[in-house]
Amino acid sequence: MTPSVFNLLASLPAARDGEVTQLLLTGKGVRFERIVSLGQASPEGFWYDQEEAELVIVLAGRARLTIAGESQDRALGPGDAVFLPVRCRHRVAWTDPNHPTVWLALLIDPKLKPSASRAMDER
Amino acid sequence: MTPSVFNLLASLPAARDGEVTQLLLTGKGVRFERIVSLGQASPEGFWYDQEEAELVIVLAGRARLTIAGESQDRALGPGDAVFLPVRCRHRVAWTDPNHPTVWLALLIDPKLKPSASRAMDER
């Protein structure tokens, strides 16, 4: 098996008509995706409420994430990573309509006992 | 459990005296790390020869990776992702000595049957 190389910021799919999710890597209980947004947000009243833990990273662009129970959205830009434990309800409040927002998402099944390390709290 | 937020490009550890690896997220058979390099390379004659599959991403900076059997190094910059199957021997030939290179590495145990999706070949 030969190595694969891919530039995550190049050859972006057109996302004007809808967010585009591409699977990059998969394993039993593990999914690693690239998501490209261009102005999309979660529908009014919709919350992600996932069975998996998720680490989401903004590679490029700007977005706002709402986390249930928090009074203010989280404004995210390049390099920002958010660890969302299993069933941590959240929604995408806004993504930049003028420039693509490129996200990486690592989703891990609770059977694998995902947990963020303490480094993730040392902002 | 509350969500954690962390900027992967900020608060970089000093790496002048040696590469710094920080665990971000862990699960059974899964490790997700941030690595900061500043001029380091693998020792002469040393090859990584890992039991795990690895997806390595350059978030910032520049590096050159040598993959066993390839005649030319791979020059890597921001956004470049390389999937290294289990036992794909490789070494870091060079990292920029003047600016930090920030890597993300996702390591997956072969028991989880990691595989890159076809999107990774559409460079």
mmCIF file with all atom_site columns, N, CA and C in Angstrom, chain B residues 78-107:
data_model
loop_
_atom_site.group_PDB
_atom_site.id
_atom_site.type_symbol
_atom_site.label_atom_id
_atom_site.label_alt_id
_atom_site.label_comp_id
_atom_site.label_asym_id
_atom_site.label_entity_id
_atom_site.label_seq_id
_atom_site.pdbx_PDB_ins_code
_atom_site.Cartn_x
_atom_site.Cartn_y
_atom_site.Cartn_z
_atom_site.occupancy
_atom_site.B_iso_or_equiv
_atom_site.pdbx_formal_charge
_atom_site.auth_seq_id
_atom_site.auth_comp_id
_atom_site.auth_asym_id
_atom_site.auth_atom_id
_atom_site.pdbx_PDB_model_num
ATOM 1  N N  . PRO B 1 78  ? 1.435  24.015 4.344  1.00 0.00 ? 78  PRO B N  1
ATOM 2  C CA . PRO B 1 78  ? 0.141  24.087 5.030  1.00 0.00 ? 78  PRO B CA 1
ATOM 3  C C  . PRO B 1 78  ? -0.987 23.372 4.281  1.00 0.00 ? 78  PRO B C  1
ATOM 4  N N  . GLY B 1 79  ? -1.693 22.537 4.988  1.00 0.00 ? 79  GLY B N  1
ATOM 5  C CA . GLY B 1 79  ? -2.813 21.800 4.418  1.00 0.00 ? 79  GLY B CA 1
ATOM 6  C C  . GLY B 1 79  ? -2.441 20.438 3.863  1.00 0.00 ? 79  GLY B C  1
ATOM 7  N N  . ASP B 1 80  ? -1.155 20.177 3.674  1.00 0.00 ? 80  ASP B N  1
ATOM 8  C CA . ASP B 1 80  ? -0.772 18.872 3.114  1.00 0.00 ? 80  ASP B CA 1
ATOM 9  C C  . ASP B 1 80  ? -0.997 17.763 4.138  1.00 0.00 ? 80  ASP B C  1
ATOM 10 N N  . ALA B 1 81  ? -1.634 16.712 3.678  1.00 0.00 ? 81  ALA B N  1
ATOM 11 C CA . ALA B 1 81  ? -1.924 15.551 4.520  1.00 0.00 ? 81  ALA B CA 1
ATOM 12 C C  . ALA B 1 81  ? -1.334 14.318 3.845  1.00 0.00 ? 81  ALA B C  1
ATOM 13 N N  . VAL B 1 82  ? -0.679 13.476 4.610  1.00 0.00 ? 82  VAL B N  1
ATOM 14 C CA . VAL B 1 82  ? -0.101 12.245 4.081  1.00 0.00 ? 82  VAL B CA 1
ATOM 15 C C  . VAL B 1 82  ? -0.628 11.079 4.892  1.00 0.00 ? 82  VAL B C  1
ATOM 16 N N  . PHE B 1 83  ? -1.168 10.089 4.205  1.00 0.00 ? 83  PHE B N  1
ATOM 17 C CA . PHE B 1 83  ? -1.603 8.868  4.889  1.00 0.00 ? 83  PHE B CA 1
ATOM 18 C C  . PHE B 1 83  ? -0.496 7.843  4.772  1.00 0.00 ? 83  PHE B C  1
ATOM 19 N N  . LEU B 1 84  ? -0.006 7.380  5.898  1.00 0.00 ? 84  LEU B N  1
ATOM 20 C CA . LEU B 1 84  ? 1.075  6.400  5.947  1.00 0.00 ? 84  LEU B CA 1
ATOM 21 C C  . LEU B 1 84  ? 0.506  5.089  6.479  1.00 0.00 ? 84  LEU B C  1
ATOM 22 N N  . PRO B 1 85  ? 0.342  4.101  5.594  1.00 0.00 ? 85  PRO B N  1
ATOM 23 C CA . PRO B 1 85  ? -0.185 2.812  6.050  1.00 0.00 ? 85  PRO B CA 1
ATOM 24 C C  . PRO B 1 85  ? 0.734  2.196  7.112  1.00 0.00 ? 85  PRO B C  1
ATOM 25 N N  . VAL B 1 86  ? 0.225  1.201  7.825  1.00 0.00 ? 86  VAL B N  1
ATOM 26 C CA . VAL B 1 86  ? 1.020  0.460  8.807  1.00 0.00 ? 86  VAL B CA 1
ATOM 27 C C  . VAL B 1 86  ? 2.338  0.018  8.157  1.00 0.00 ? 86  VAL B C  1
ATOM 28 N N  . ARG B 1 87  ? 3.444  0.252  8.865  1.00 0.00 ? 87  ARG B N  1
ATOM 29 C CA . ARG B 1 87  ? 4.777  -0.206 8.431  1.00 0.00 ? 87  ARG B CA 1
ATOM 30 C C  . ARG B 1 87  ? 5.276  0.481  7.155  1.00 0.00 ? 87  ARG B C  1
ATOM 31 N N  . CYS B 1 88  ? 4.705  1.622  6.834  1.00 0.00 ? 88  CYS B N  1
ATOM 32 C CA . CYS B 1 88  ? 5.243  2.409  5.725  1.00 0.00 ? 88  CYS B CA 1
ATOM 33 C C  . CYS B 1 88  ? 6.419  3.213  6.291  1.00 0.00 ? 88  CYS B C  1
ATOM 34 N N  . ARG B 1 89  ? 7.626  2.772  5.967  1.00 0.00 ? 89  ARG B N  1
ATOM 35 C CA . ARG B 1 89  ? 8.816  3.405  6.562  1.00 0.00 ? 89  ARG B CA 1
ATOM 36 C C  . ARG B 1 89  ? 9.004  4.819  6.021  1.00 0.00 ? 89  ARG B C  1
ATOM 37 N N  . HIS B 1 90  ? 9.230  5.731  6.947  1.00 0.00 ? 90  HIS B N  1
ATOM 38 C CA . HIS B 1 90  ? 9.385  7.133  6.544  1.00 0.00 ? 90  HIS B CA 1
ATOM 39 C C  . HIS B 1 90  ? 10.275 7.855  7.541  1.00 0.00 ? 90  HIS B C  1
ATOM 40 N N  . ARG B 1 91  ? 10.805 8.966  7.131  1.00 0.00 ? 91  ARG B N  1
ATOM 41 C CA . ARG B 1 91  ? 11.590 9.809  8.044  1.00 0.00 ? 91  ARG B CA 1
ATOM 42 C C  . ARG B 1 91  ? 11.389 11.272 7.698  1.00 0.00 ? 91  ARG B C  1
ATOM 43 N N  . VAL B 1 92  ? 11.594 12.115 8.685  1.00 0.00 ? 92  VAL B N  1
ATOM 44 C CA . VAL B 1 92  ? 11.512 13.552 8.456  1.00 0.00 ? 92  VAL B CA 1
ATOM 45 C C  . VAL B 1 92  ? 12.893 13.993 7.987  1.00 0.00 ? 92  VAL B C  1
ATOM 46 N N  . ALA B 1 93  ? 12.968 14.457 6.730  1.00 0.00 ? 93  ALA B N  1
ATOM 47 C CA . ALA B 1 93  ? 14.260 14.838 6.158  1.00 0.00 ? 93  ALA B CA 1
ATOM 48 C C  . ALA B 1 93  ? 14.658 16.246 6.578  1.00 0.00 ? 93  ALA B C  1
ATOM 49 N N  . TRP B 1 94  ? 13.654 17.101 6.793  1.00 0.00 ? 94  TRP B N  1
ATOM 50 C CA . TRP B 1 94  ? 13.957 18.512 7.065  1.00 0.00 ? 94  TRP B CA 1
ATOM 51 C C  . TRP B 1 94  ? 12.714 19.190 7.615  1.00 0.00 ? 94  TRP B C  1
ATOM 52 N N  . THR B 1 95  ? 12.895 20.109 8.543  1.00 0.00 ? 95  THR B N  1
ATOM 53 C CA . THR B 1 95  ? 11.831 21.062 8.900  1.00 0.00 ? 95  THR B CA 1
ATOM 54 C C  . THR B 1 95  ? 12.461 22.449 8.938  1.00 0.00 ? 95  THR B C  1
ATOM 55 N N  . ASP B 1 96  ? 11.676 23.444 8.658  1.00 0.00 ? 96  ASP B N  1
ATOM 56 C CA . ASP B 1 96  ? 12.142 24.832 8.589  1.00 0.00 ? 96  ASP B CA 1
ATOM 57 C C  . ASP B 1 96  ? 12.793 25.232 9.922  1.00 0.00 ? 96  ASP B C  1
ATOM 58 N N  . PRO B 1 97  ? 14.053 25.675 9.880  1.00 0.00 ? 97  PRO B N  1
ATOM 59 C CA . PRO B 1 97  ? 14.706 26.062 11.126 1.00 0.00 ? 97  PRO B CA 1
ATOM 60 C C  . PRO B 1 97  ? 14.321 27.460 11.609 1.00 0.00 ? 97  PRO B C  1
ATOM 61 N N  . ASN B 1 98  ? 13.618 28.221 10.753 1.00 0.00 ? 98  ASN B N  1
ATOM 62 C CA . ASN B 1 98  ? 13.335 29.622 11.092 1.00 0.00 ? 98  ASN B CA 1
ATOM 63 C C  . ASN B 1 98  ? 11.909 29.870 11.573 1.00 0.00 ? 98  ASN B C  1
ATOM 64 N N  . HIS B 1 99  ? 10.996 28.989 11.217 1.00 0.00 ? 99  HIS B N  1
ATOM 65 C CA . HIS B 1 99  ? 9.608  29.137 11.647 1.00 0.00 ? 99  HIS B CA 1
ATOM 66 C C  . HIS B 1 99  ? 9.097  27.774 12.097 1.00 0.00 ? 99  HIS B C  1
ATOM 67 N N  . PRO B 1 100 ? 8.278  27.737 13.148 1.00 0.00 ? 100 PRO B N  1
ATOM 68 C CA . PRO B 1 100 ? 7.787  26.444 13.626 1.00 0.00 ? 100 PRO B CA 1
ATOM 69 C C  . PRO B 1 100 ? 6.941  25.723 12.567 1.00 0.00 ? 100 PRO B C  1
ATOM 70 N N  . THR B 1 101 ? 7.124  24.444 12.494 1.00 0.00 ? 101 THR B N  1
ATOM 71 C CA . THR B 1 101 ? 6.235  23.601 11.699 1.00 0.00 ? 101 THR B CA 1
ATOM 72 C C  . THR B 1 101 ? 5.283  22.923 12.669 1.00 0.00 ? 101 THR B C  1
ATOM 73 N N  . VAL B 1 102 ? 3.988  23.106 12.425 1.00 0.00 ? 102 VAL B N  1
ATOM 74 C CA . VAL B 1 102 ? 2.967  22.526 13.307 1.00 0.00 ? 102 VAL B CA 1
ATOM 75 C C  . VAL B 1 102 ? 2.304  21.382 12.551 1.00 0.00 ? 102 VAL B C  1
ATOM 76 N N  . TRP B 1 103 ? 2.393  20.197 13.115 1.00 0.00 ? 103 TRP B N  1
ATOM 77 C CA . TRP B 1 103 ? 1.824  18.988 12.515 1.00 0.00 ? 103 TRP B CA 1
ATOM 78 C C  . TRP B 1 103 ? 0.653  18.507 13.373 1.00 0.00 ? 103 TRP B C  1
ATOM 79 N N  . LEU B 1 104 ? -0.306 17.868 12.721 1.00 0.00 ? 104 LEU B N  1
ATOM 80 C CA . LEU B 1 104 ? -1.278 17.052 13.437 1.00 0.00 ? 104 LEU B CA 1
ATOM 81 C C  . LEU B 1 104 ? -1.025 15.611 13.015 1.00 0.00 ? 104 LEU B C  1
ATOM 82 N N  . ALA B 1 105 ? -1.088 14.702 13.966 1.00 0.00 ? 105 ALA B N  1
ATOM 83 C CA . ALA B 1 105 ? -0.898 13.292 13.628 1.00 0.00 ? 105 ALA B CA 1
ATOM 84 C C  . ALA B 1 105 ? -2.025 12.478 14.245 1.00 0.00 ? 105 ALA B C  1
ATOM 85 N N  . LEU B 1 106 ? -2.694 11.715 13.396 1.00 0.00 ? 106 LEU B N  1
ATOM 86 C CA . LEU B 1 106 ? -3.742 10.799 13.846 1.00 0.00 ? 106 LEU B CA 1
ATOM 87 C C  . LEU B 1 106 ? -3.205 9.384  13.675 1.00 0.00 ? 106 LEU B C  1
ATOM 88 N N  . LEU B 1 107 ? -3.061 8.665  14.773 1.00 0.00 ? 107 LEU B N  1
ATOM 89 C CA . LEU B 1 107 ? -2.495 7.307  14.731 1.00 0.00 ? 107 LEU B CA 1
ATOM 90 C C  . LEU B 1 107 ? -3.573 6.307  15.097 1.00 0.00 ? 107 LEU B C  1
#
